[in-house]
Structure formats: C-alpha cells, structure tokens
Tab-separated table of C-alpha atoms in Angstrom:
chain	number	residue	atom	x	y	z
A	1	GLU	CA	79.167	110.143	201.580
A	2	ALA	CA	77.562	111.832	198.609
A	3	GLY	CA	75.949	115.195	199.205
A	4	VAL	CA	72.684	116.528	197.850
A	5	VAL	CA	72.633	116.178	194.079
A	6	GLN	CA	70.738	118.532	191.815
A	7	SER	CA	70.313	118.683	188.079
A	8	PRO	CA	70.536	120.483	185.837
A	9	ARG	CA	72.976	123.047	187.187
A	10	TYR	CA	71.907	125.679	184.699
A	11	LYS	CA	68.767	126.117	182.628
A	12	ILE	CA	67.802	128.824	180.169
A	13	ILE	CA	64.278	128.871	178.820
A	14	GLU	CA	61.863	131.272	177.223
A	15	LYS	CA	58.895	132.529	179.177
A	16	LYS	CA	55.768	130.386	179.068
A	17	GLN	CA	57.869	127.252	178.665
A	18	PRO	CA	57.824	124.478	181.289
A	19	VAL	CA	60.885	123.526	183.303
A	20	ALA	CA	61.706	120.847	185.848
A	21	PHE	CA	64.413	120.465	188.450
A	22	TRP	CA	65.532	117.243	190.059
A	23	CYS	CA	66.983	116.611	193.496
A	24	ASN	CA	68.445	113.535	195.134
A	25	PRO	CA	68.922	114.025	198.882
A	26	ILE	CA	71.548	112.531	201.148
A	27	SER	CA	70.870	108.860	201.748
A	28	GLY	CA	68.785	108.316	204.865
A	29	HIS	CA	67.472	111.876	205.026
A	30	ASN	CA	63.724	111.899	205.467
A	31	THR	CA	63.164	115.624	205.104
A	32	LEU	CA	63.595	117.419	201.809
A	33	TYR	CA	63.296	121.144	201.139
A	34	TRP	CA	63.042	123.256	198.016
A	35	TYR	CA	64.168	126.864	198.299
A	36	ARG	CA	64.242	129.749	195.848
A	37	GLN	CA	67.096	132.224	196.069
A	38	ASN	CA	66.672	135.475	194.208
A	39	LEU	CA	69.710	137.522	193.299
A	40	GLY	CA	71.091	139.286	196.358
A	41	GLN	CA	68.713	137.543	198.732
A	42	GLY	CA	68.760	134.627	201.112
A	43	PRO	CA	66.959	131.390	200.308
A	44	GLU	CA	63.202	131.296	200.822
A	45	LEU	CA	61.411	128.038	201.498
A	46	LEU	CA	59.011	126.858	198.812
A	47	ILE	CA	58.068	123.426	200.097
A	48	ARG	CA	59.131	120.876	202.682
A	49	TYR	CA	58.609	117.132	202.552
A	50	GLU	CA	58.628	114.624	205.358
A	51	ASN	CA	59.172	111.405	203.443
A	52	GLU	CA	56.648	111.583	200.599
A	53	GLU	CA	54.282	113.992	202.331
A	54	ALA	CA	54.381	117.717	201.628
A	55	VAL	CA	53.988	119.126	205.138
A	56	ASP	CA	54.625	122.787	204.375
A	57	ASP	CA	53.824	124.183	200.942
A	58	SER	CA	52.398	127.485	202.087
A	59	GLN	CA	54.969	129.483	200.092
A	60	LEU	CA	54.652	127.495	196.873
A	61	PRO	CA	52.866	129.439	194.094
A	62	LYS	CA	50.477	126.662	193.283
A	63	ASP	CA	49.099	128.171	190.120
A	64	ARG	CA	52.314	127.421	188.280
A	65	PHE	CA	54.587	125.467	190.604
A	66	SER	CA	54.271	121.826	191.529
A	67	ALA	CA	56.487	119.349	193.302
A	68	GLU	CA	56.518	115.670	193.995
A	69	ARG	CA	58.463	113.146	196.024
A	70	LEU	CA	56.685	109.973	195.094
A	71	LYS	CA	58.870	107.371	196.803
A	72	GLY	CA	60.104	109.566	199.608
A	73	VAL	CA	63.591	109.832	198.150
A	74	ASP	CA	64.291	112.060	195.167
A	75	SER	CA	62.083	114.967	194.241
A	76	THR	CA	61.092	117.038	191.240
A	77	LEU	CA	60.068	120.702	191.221
A	78	LYS	CA	58.222	121.926	188.146
A	79	ILE	CA	57.229	125.331	186.838
A	80	GLN	CA	54.621	125.579	184.102
A	81	PRO	CA	54.498	128.071	182.539
A	82	ALA	CA	57.622	129.944	183.553
A	83	GLU	CA	57.564	133.720	183.935
A	84	LEU	CA	60.375	136.238	183.777
A	85	GLY	CA	60.213	136.674	187.552
A	86	ASP	CA	60.986	133.016	188.098
A	87	SER	CA	64.638	133.591	187.228
A	88	ALA	CA	66.504	132.553	190.362
A	89	VAL	CA	68.577	129.776	191.870
A	90	TYR	CA	66.508	126.834	193.055
A	91	LEU	CA	68.135	125.055	195.970
A	92	CYS	CA	67.340	121.649	197.331
A	93	ALA	CA	68.290	120.684	200.863
A	94	SER	CA	67.818	117.620	203.004
A	95	SER	CA	67.979	116.754	206.680
A	96	LEU	CA	67.528	113.706	208.873
A	97	GLY	CA	64.016	114.563	209.975
A	98	GLY	CA	61.870	112.041	211.763
A	99	VAL	CA	62.645	110.979	215.307
A	100	ALA	CA	66.383	111.349	214.844
A	101	GLY	CA	65.924	114.887	213.635
A	102	ALA	CA	63.650	115.843	216.497
A	103	LEU	CA	66.228	114.852	219.072
A	104	ARG	CA	68.781	117.362	217.890
A	105	THR	CA	68.935	120.345	215.658
A	106	ASP	CA	68.087	119.060	212.245
A	107	THR	CA	70.876	120.531	210.159
A	108	GLN	CA	70.007	121.129	206.545
A	109	TYR	CA	72.502	120.167	203.866
A	110	PHE	CA	72.217	122.053	200.603
A	111	GLY	CA	72.810	121.024	197.040
A	112	PRO	CA	74.606	123.275	194.537
A	113	GLY	CA	71.362	124.598	193.095
A	114	THR	CA	69.911	125.068	189.634
A	115	ARG	CA	70.300	128.523	188.143
A	116	LEU	CA	67.213	129.267	186.058
A	117	THR	CA	67.149	132.083	183.548
A	118	VAL	CA	63.832	132.904	181.908
A	119	LEU	CA	64.108	135.038	178.766
B	1	ALA	CA	57.626	135.821	213.669
B	2	GLN	CA	61.325	135.291	213.431
B	3	SER	CA	63.746	137.273	211.294
B	4	VAL	CA	67.404	138.148	210.931
B	5	THR	CA	69.063	141.338	209.849
B	6	GLN	CA	72.545	141.332	208.424
B	7	LEU	CA	74.227	144.693	208.590
B	8	GLY	CA	76.187	145.442	205.452
B	9	SER	CA	75.578	143.644	202.183
B	10	HIS	CA	79.277	143.961	201.316
B	11	VAL	CA	82.282	143.860	203.635
B	12	SER	CA	85.897	144.254	202.545
B	13	VAL	CA	88.874	143.298	204.686
B	14	SER	CA	92.566	142.983	204.038
B	15	GLU	CA	94.158	139.569	204.094
B	16	GLY	CA	95.212	138.860	207.677
B	17	ALA	CA	92.757	141.330	209.183
B	18	LEU	CA	89.869	140.595	211.515
B	19	VAL	CA	86.633	139.501	209.902
B	20	LEU	CA	83.435	140.708	211.577
B	21	LEU	CA	80.059	140.027	209.987
B	22	ARG	CA	77.062	141.315	211.904
B	23	CYS	CA	73.757	139.582	212.479
B	24	ASN	CA	70.852	140.565	214.678
B	25	TYR	CA	67.842	138.368	215.149
B	26	SER	CA	64.257	138.692	216.195
B	27	SER	CA	62.511	135.732	217.731
B	28	SER	CA	59.660	135.426	220.182
B	29	VAL	CA	61.091	132.191	221.561
B	30	PRO	CA	64.657	131.073	222.304
B	31	PRO	CA	66.351	130.926	218.927
B	32	TYR	CA	68.588	128.523	217.172
B	33	LEU	CA	71.092	130.502	215.127
B	34	PHE	CA	73.189	129.528	212.148
B	35	TRP	CA	75.829	130.893	209.856
B	36	TYR	CA	76.114	129.484	206.352
B	37	VAL	CA	78.701	130.230	203.670
B	38	GLN	CA	78.036	130.158	199.950
B	39	TYR	CA	80.864	130.088	197.460
B	40	PRO	CA	80.153	131.148	193.879
B	41	ASN	CA	77.915	128.715	192.031
B	42	GLN	CA	77.657	126.450	195.035
B	43	GLY	CA	75.038	125.640	197.624
B	44	LEU	CA	75.109	126.762	201.225
B	45	GLN	CA	77.479	125.105	203.672
B	46	LEU	CA	76.935	125.221	207.424
B	47	LEU	CA	79.733	127.104	209.211
B	48	LEU	CA	78.422	126.875	212.751
B	49	LYS	CA	75.265	126.813	214.818
B	50	TYR	CA	74.059	127.799	218.255
B	51	THR	CA	71.323	125.812	219.947
B	52	THR	CA	71.773	125.842	223.714
B	53	GLY	CA	74.633	125.905	226.173
B	54	ALA	CA	77.898	127.700	225.551
B	55	THR	CA	77.281	131.035	223.898
B	56	LEU	CA	80.604	131.092	222.044
B	57	VAL	CA	80.375	128.689	219.156
B	58	LYS	CA	83.317	127.554	217.084
B	59	GLY	CA	82.860	126.472	213.514
B	60	ILE	CA	84.825	125.326	210.530
B	61	ASN	CA	87.613	127.276	208.827
B	62	GLY	CA	88.496	129.189	212.007
B	63	PHE	CA	85.190	131.042	212.298
B	64	GLU	CA	83.334	131.567	215.538
B	65	ALA	CA	80.228	133.412	216.675
B	66	GLU	CA	78.893	134.530	220.013
B	67	PHE	CA	75.244	134.468	220.987
B	68	LYS	CA	74.399	137.594	222.975
B	69	LYS	CA	70.823	137.466	224.171
B	70	SER	CA	70.869	140.970	225.642
B	71	GLU	CA	71.916	142.383	222.282
B	72	THR	CA	69.924	139.872	220.171
B	73	SER	CA	73.078	139.378	218.161
B	74	PHE	CA	75.054	136.523	216.663
B	75	HIS	CA	78.045	138.141	214.981
B	76	LEU	CA	80.514	136.027	213.018
B	77	THR	CA	84.238	136.583	213.502
B	78	LYS	CA	87.561	135.248	212.333
B	79	PRO	CA	90.855	136.617	213.667
B	80	SER	CA	92.731	136.567	210.376
B	81	ALA	CA	91.136	136.626	206.944
B	82	HIS	CA	92.366	134.375	204.157
B	83	MET	CA	91.786	134.869	200.454
B	84	SER	CA	89.776	131.651	200.468
B	85	ASP	CA	87.251	133.245	202.843
B	86	ALA	CA	85.869	135.406	200.041
B	87	ALA	CA	82.260	134.263	199.724
B	88	GLU	CA	78.751	135.207	200.739
B	89	TYR	CA	77.702	134.569	204.306
B	90	PHE	CA	74.147	134.052	205.497
B	91	CYS	CA	72.868	134.295	209.025
B	92	ALA	CA	69.755	132.276	209.784
B	93	VAL	CA	67.380	131.766	212.676
B	94	SER	CA	65.152	128.944	213.716
B	95	TYR	CA	63.723	127.751	217.001
B	96	SER	CA	63.605	124.580	219.027
B	97	GLY	CA	60.984	122.037	218.236
B	98	GLY	CA	60.341	119.086	216.020
B	99	TYR	CA	60.103	121.208	212.898
B	100	GLN	CA	62.440	124.108	212.565
B	101	LYS	CA	61.633	126.486	209.758
B	102	VAL	CA	64.831	128.343	209.002
B	103	THR	CA	64.644	132.015	208.069
B	104	PHE	CA	67.674	133.391	206.267
B	105	GLY	CA	69.079	136.886	206.176
B	106	THR	CA	69.873	138.668	202.937
B	107	GLY	CA	73.545	137.793	203.057
B	108	THR	CA	76.856	139.611	203.360
B	109	LYS	CA	79.389	139.332	200.588
B	110	LEU	CA	82.925	139.230	201.990
B	111	GLN	CA	85.762	140.511	199.860
B	112	VAL	CA	89.346	139.814	200.953
B	113	ILE	CA	91.924	142.205	199.591
B	114	PRO	CA	95.462	140.885	199.171
C-alpha cells in the first residue's frame, strides 16, 4: 500500500514569491492534515480536512496561506507571498476519519514533507 | 489544554545501552499518548500508542513505553540501542473522541555512539 505522497520534496524560493505544495493521502483516508514543522520543533497543525471540508483551520495564517481539497482526495497548500519566516518543513498526514476513525484511535500517517527555504 | 514536555533535546547512548527518552504530559481529560520517530529527511512514523487498557505498550523496533497516570509520564525505552535507532523522537498527546487533535512535543534527538 502506498503511503502519503508529497511533492516537491524541496523548494527554494525568494521572499514574496508564491509556492504550492501537493499531497496525495493514503487511499481510503477521509481525513487530511497539513502541519508545519519549524527547525527543532514538533509539527504544528495548520489545517484539517474531513473529505473536502476544512473543519479546523484555526491555525492557518489566512492572509497568506490557503489550502484546498476539491475532490476530497489530494490537497494543495499555497503560500502567497512567502516570507522569510515561512522556511520550514510542511508535512501532510492522513487518517481514516469518518465512522471508522471514530471507533478507534485515528492514527495519522505522515508523508516525507516538503522542505521550504525562503531566501 | 493539552501539552507534552520532552526532557532533553539531545540524548546520547552507547550502542547496546539502555535508551530512555522522557515525556510528561498535561491533559485535563484521559489522554491518548503517542511516540513517533523521524529519520532525517523523512516524515514521522508511529512507534507506539497508548489509548486505554494495559499501561505498558510495546511498539515497533523493540521500543516500549509505560503510561503512569500518577506521574503524568509516558517515557520511551529500549533495552539495547542499535545504530539504526539514531533519529528524532516525538512524544504526542491527544484525547478520546471523534476528533483527536494531536499536540506534539519539541522532540528528542537520539545519538547512538558505536
């Protein structure tokens, strides 16, 4: 079974430029998460989707960040414009969610991440 | 609010020695607790988790952790360290319910010395 796929793996851009990250979750997983991991820190949740609905985006800086999951499968996270402080690893994770997820601990499976460097 | 504290951002052990990574949690409701491992340039991989029941939890790669409610701890141990265990380890807390927001600690980087 394929894991969570993310691309690109690395991205270097200049500040004020836009950037986008793509995530394809594990097949059958209804819940999708985007996390940001700063150097030396644990991941911090940016947004969570249940199918195509963003059910928790309270930590997403909405002035410059946006995300979508139009068909309830893969997702895109965008930053426009990027700032120096956005340099971090952006992790995507997925879990079963839905009824199946509610019946047991809904383990999150992480992708390898995209390492963003803003110059 | 829930949180975890990992004591020691860096831990060094000799190959074959006991690995002990410390985690204390704060949660106003019964917690779910997790340990994840992150190898360089990779995502997080679940090592083990505690939800309910037996307080000693066994995970992959010979790791185990014990939930101690009285000490609000969930320390990770392995009897004998291997070189391949060198990685960063994250403790995380959540709680029971349909939606479980997971809060991660700041991580402990494990170095294994040959």
